[in-house]
């Protein structure tokens, strides 16, 4: 059974840093592109970042709103995805989901989400 | 960036109704559009991908169509469990973008 489990969310002050993790199981993690998607309370979904697989050079892409502040990475032997967030702003407050790009242009599995609150 | 505009933003319907949600892209995205259902406190669930392919395990009352810039999600014979928020998503290019959502409520 495919599972994605996020952790690392919490309360952080503006300007602070936080590292989110996503533990993957039930599939060959190294084969897939992985993404972070966030959802602000009561609002819609916003794609945050992507890391491609080894075959595609582990290249990354970011939303303009987080570029230069967030870093996505992966550790294939540990079946883990990460999001290092720095210079956090109040508008980064959201539930952060990790999601698998299952091929055929879709996110076919999602984690349960982890809440990040940026507030003083 | 490719903008996705969903309509309507809110829809009120009854059990057994047929409903259609539209998603328009600001530029052509081939057929690289997916539809998701989200219930409160849960992660989104993919229903349709590549515009018209039904995700495994999703009931056949859900269907999608379209290509280029205009897409539709149709739900025939609404069931109680279908009342949720629906999002379209384009994966033609990064940044990946979502529509603003359509909230489907029971009339």
Short mmCIF file of C-alpha atoms in Angstrom, two decimals:
data_model
loop_
_atom_site.label_atom_id
_atom_site.label_comp_id
_atom_site.label_asym_id
_atom_site.label_seq_id
_atom_site.Cartn_x
_atom_site.Cartn_y
_atom_site.Cartn_z
CA UNK A 1 0.00 0.00 0.00
CA UNK A 2 1.37 3.38 -0.99
CA UNK A 3 1.77 5.74 1.95
CA UNK A 4 3.12 9.26 2.28
CA UNK A 5 3.49 10.62 5.80
CA UNK A 6 4.51 14.22 6.41
CA UNK A 7 6.08 15.55 9.59
CA UNK A 8 7.89 18.61 10.85
CA UNK A 9 5.13 21.19 10.85
CA UNK A 10 4.58 23.58 13.71
CA UNK A 11 4.58 27.17 14.89
CA UNK A 12 7.47 29.36 13.78
CA UNK A 13 8.09 33.10 13.94
CA UNK A 14 8.33 35.25 10.83
CA UNK A 15 11.85 35.05 9.45
CA UNK A 16 12.37 31.63 10.95
CA UNK A 17 13.10 28.26 9.39
CA UNK A 18 11.49 24.85 9.37
CA UNK A 19 12.19 21.53 7.68
CA UNK A 20 9.36 19.31 6.55
CA UNK A 21 9.80 15.62 5.87
CA UNK A 22 7.71 13.12 3.93
CA UNK A 23 8.29 9.41 4.50
CA UNK A 24 7.27 7.26 1.55
CA UNK A 25 6.49 3.54 1.52
CA UNK A 26 4.79 0.94 -0.63
CA UNK A 27 6.38 1.92 -3.93
CA UNK A 28 9.79 2.40 -5.56
CA UNK A 29 10.33 5.97 -4.39
CA UNK A 30 13.34 6.57 -6.59
CA UNK A 31 11.30 6.14 -9.77
CA UNK A 32 8.98 9.06 -9.21
CA UNK A 33 8.90 12.83 -9.33
CA UNK A 34 7.73 14.24 -6.01
CA UNK A 35 6.04 17.54 -5.18
CA UNK A 36 5.04 19.71 -2.27
CA UNK A 37 1.62 21.36 -2.48
CA UNK A 38 0.18 23.69 0.15
CA UNK A 39 -3.26 24.88 1.11
CA UNK A 40 -3.87 28.01 3.12
CA UNK A 41 -6.65 27.76 5.68
CA UNK A 42 -9.99 27.89 3.94
CA UNK A 43 -8.39 28.57 0.58
CA UNK A 44 -7.30 26.71 -2.51
CA UNK A 45 -4.32 24.61 -3.47
CA UNK A 46 -0.91 26.00 -4.45
CA UNK A 47 1.91 23.93 -5.90
CA UNK A 48 5.17 24.73 -4.10
CA UNK A 49 8.04 22.68 -5.48
CA UNK A 50 9.06 19.61 -7.48
CA UNK A 51 12.07 17.32 -7.46
CA UNK A 52 12.49 14.99 -10.40
CA UNK A 53 13.98 11.50 -10.24
CA UNK A 54 17.57 10.39 -10.72
CA UNK A 55 16.97 9.67 -14.38
CA UNK A 56 16.10 13.33 -14.80
CA UNK A 57 19.04 14.60 -12.84
CA UNK A 58 17.17 15.32 -9.60
CA UNK A 59 16.33 18.69 -11.09
CA UNK A 60 14.05 20.98 -9.14
CA UNK A 61 11.42 23.61 -9.80
CA UNK A 62 9.75 26.13 -7.51
CA UNK A 63 6.77 28.42 -7.36
CA UNK A 64 7.76 32.05 -7.67
CA UNK A 65 6.35 32.73 -4.20
CA UNK A 66 8.94 30.47 -2.53
CA UNK A 67 11.90 30.52 -4.92
CA UNK A 68 15.09 31.46 -3.11
CA UNK A 69 13.57 30.71 0.31
CA UNK A 70 12.55 27.04 0.08
CA UNK A 71 14.65 24.06 -0.99
CA UNK A 72 13.21 20.71 -1.98
CA UNK A 73 15.36 17.61 -1.75
CA UNK A 74 15.09 13.84 -1.60
CA UNK A 75 17.01 10.92 -0.15
CA UNK A 76 16.16 7.90 -2.23
CA UNK A 77 17.85 5.28 0.02
CA UNK A 78 15.76 6.61 2.90
CA UNK A 79 12.58 6.92 0.80
CA UNK A 80 12.23 10.47 2.02
CA UNK A 81 11.31 13.87 0.63
CA UNK A 82 12.18 17.14 2.33
CA UNK A 83 11.28 20.80 2.19
CA UNK A 84 13.66 23.21 3.87
CA UNK A 85 11.83 26.48 4.45
CA UNK A 86 13.64 29.65 5.48
CA UNK A 87 12.83 33.35 5.74
CA UNK A 88 9.28 32.29 6.49
CA UNK A 89 6.48 34.80 6.07
CA UNK A 90 3.00 34.89 7.57
CA UNK A 91 1.62 34.10 4.14
CA UNK A 92 3.45 30.76 4.19
CA UNK A 93 0.99 29.59 6.84
CA UNK A 94 -0.68 26.54 5.30
CA UNK A 95 -1.13 22.80 5.38
CA UNK A 96 1.72 21.30 3.38
CA UNK A 97 1.11 18.08 1.47
CA UNK A 98 3.64 15.88 -0.23
CA UNK A 99 2.33 14.29 -3.41
CA UNK A 100 3.57 11.71 -5.86
CA UNK A 101 3.49 12.46 -9.57
CA UNK A 102 2.22 9.09 -10.66
CA UNK A 103 3.02 9.57 -14.31
CA UNK A 104 0.32 10.34 -16.84
CA UNK A 105 0.14 13.89 -15.50
CA UNK A 106 -1.52 13.46 -12.11
CA UNK A 107 -0.81 13.44 -8.40
CA UNK A 108 -2.06 9.98 -7.59
CA UNK A 109 -1.05 9.78 -3.92
CA UNK A 110 -0.98 12.47 -1.27
CA UNK A 111 0.05 12.57 2.35
CA UNK A 112 -2.30 13.68 5.10
CA UNK A 113 -0.64 17.08 5.36
CA UNK A 114 1.29 18.92 8.05
CA UNK A 115 0.32 22.37 9.33
CA UNK A 116 2.85 25.17 9.30
CA UNK A 117 1.88 28.32 11.18
CA UNK A 118 4.04 31.42 10.80
CA UNK A 119 3.15 33.90 13.49
CA UNK A 120 4.75 36.04 16.15
CA UNK B 1 2.26 30.93 -15.73
CA UNK B 2 -0.85 29.13 -16.89
CA UNK B 3 -3.98 30.38 -15.14
CA UNK B 4 -6.93 28.04 -14.62
CA UNK B 5 -10.38 29.51 -14.13
CA UNK B 6 -13.10 27.27 -12.78
CA UNK B 7 -16.79 27.97 -13.02
CA UNK B 8 -18.94 28.08 -11.11
CA UNK B 9 -17.17 28.73 -7.80
CA UNK B 10 -20.23 27.46 -5.92
CA UNK B 11 -22.85 24.96 -6.99
CA UNK B 12 -25.95 23.84 -5.16
CA UNK B 13 -27.55 20.62 -6.38
CA UNK B 14 -29.74 17.75 -5.26
CA UNK B 15 -29.16 14.04 -4.92
CA UNK B 16 -29.59 12.46 -8.35
CA UNK B 17 -28.79 15.65 -10.29
CA UNK B 18 -26.26 15.92 -13.11
CA UNK B 19 -23.71 18.70 -12.68
CA UNK B 20 -20.94 20.10 -14.86
CA UNK B 21 -17.92 22.11 -13.78
CA UNK B 22 -15.81 23.98 -16.32
CA UNK B 23 -12.11 24.76 -16.23
CA UNK B 24 -10.56 27.19 -18.70
CA UNK B 25 -6.83 27.52 -19.18
CA UNK B 26 -5.13 30.77 -20.14
CA UNK B 27 -3.19 28.93 -22.83
CA UNK B 28 -3.26 25.51 -24.39
CA UNK B 29 -2.30 22.61 -22.13
CA UNK B 30 -2.91 19.73 -24.52
CA UNK B 31 -4.85 17.23 -22.41
CA UNK B 32 -2.65 17.49 -19.34
CA UNK B 33 -5.46 18.34 -16.97
CA UNK B 34 -6.52 16.50 -13.84
CA UNK B 35 -9.57 16.83 -11.60
CA UNK B 36 -9.52 16.34 -7.84
CA UNK B 37 -12.14 16.01 -5.13
CA UNK B 38 -11.38 17.31 -1.66
CA UNK B 39 -13.38 16.88 1.51
CA UNK B 40 -12.78 18.97 4.67
CA UNK B 41 -9.65 18.00 6.52
CA UNK B 42 -8.55 15.54 3.85
CA UNK B 43 -6.03 15.52 1.05
CA UNK B 44 -7.26 15.91 -2.52
CA UNK B 45 -8.16 12.72 -4.37
CA UNK B 46 -7.59 12.39 -8.11
CA UNK B 47 -10.72 11.59 -10.09
CA UNK B 48 -9.75 12.20 -13.72
CA UNK B 49 -6.38 12.65 -15.44
CA UNK B 50 -5.26 13.51 -18.95
CA UNK B 51 -8.63 15.27 -19.22
CA UNK B 52 -10.79 12.18 -19.62
CA UNK B 53 -9.13 9.13 -18.05
CA UNK B 54 -10.96 7.83 -15.00
CA UNK B 55 -8.64 7.07 -12.07
CA UNK B 56 -8.83 3.48 -10.92
CA UNK B 57 -11.48 2.99 -8.26
CA UNK B 58 -13.41 6.18 -9.07
CA UNK B 59 -17.11 5.63 -9.84
CA UNK B 60 -18.13 5.85 -13.48
CA UNK B 61 -20.61 8.66 -12.73
CA UNK B 62 -17.56 10.93 -12.92
CA UNK B 63 -16.34 11.85 -16.39
CA UNK B 64 -14.09 14.45 -17.96
CA UNK B 65 -13.73 15.94 -21.40
CA UNK B 66 -11.92 18.65 -23.29
CA UNK B 67 -8.56 19.56 -24.70
CA UNK B 68 -6.54 22.68 -25.38
CA UNK B 69 -8.02 25.35 -23.16
CA UNK B 70 -11.50 24.21 -22.16
CA UNK B 71 -12.31 21.23 -19.97
CA UNK B 72 -15.33 19.90 -18.12
CA UNK B 73 -15.97 17.57 -15.23
CA UNK B 74 -19.41 15.98 -15.20
CA UNK B 75 -21.00 14.08 -12.37
CA UNK B 76 -24.15 12.21 -13.27
CA UNK B 77 -26.64 11.14 -10.61
CA UNK B 78 -25.10 12.93 -7.61
CA UNK B 79 -24.63 10.83 -4.51
CA UNK B 80 -24.38 12.12 -0.91
CA UNK B 81 -20.65 11.42 -0.82
CA UNK B 82 -20.05 13.66 -3.87
CA UNK B 83 -20.68 16.89 -1.97
CA UNK B 84 -17.18 18.32 -1.71
CA UNK B 85 -14.86 20.83 -3.34
CA UNK B 86 -13.49 20.09 -6.81
CA UNK B 87 -10.28 21.42 -8.32
CA UNK B 88 -8.77 21.27 -11.76
CA UNK B 89 -4.98 21.14 -12.15
CA UNK B 90 -2.70 21.52 -15.12
CA UNK B 91 0.53 19.54 -15.32
CA UNK B 92 1.49 20.59 -18.83
CA UNK B 93 4.29 22.74 -17.47
CA UNK B 94 5.75 24.09 -14.26
CA UNK B 95 4.65 25.96 -12.35
CA UNK B 96 1.86 23.45 -11.90
CA UNK B 97 -1.33 25.39 -11.25
CA UNK B 98 -4.77 24.71 -9.84
CA UNK B 99 -8.14 26.24 -10.42
CA UNK B 100 -9.66 28.14 -7.51
CA UNK B 101 -12.10 25.35 -6.72
CA UNK B 102 -15.81 24.64 -7.03
CA UNK B 103 -17.72 23.97 -3.84
CA UNK B 104 -20.60 21.56 -4.44
CA UNK B 105 -23.28 21.67 -1.77
CA UNK B 106 -26.55 19.90 -1.21
CA UNK B 107 -29.61 21.94 -2.15
#
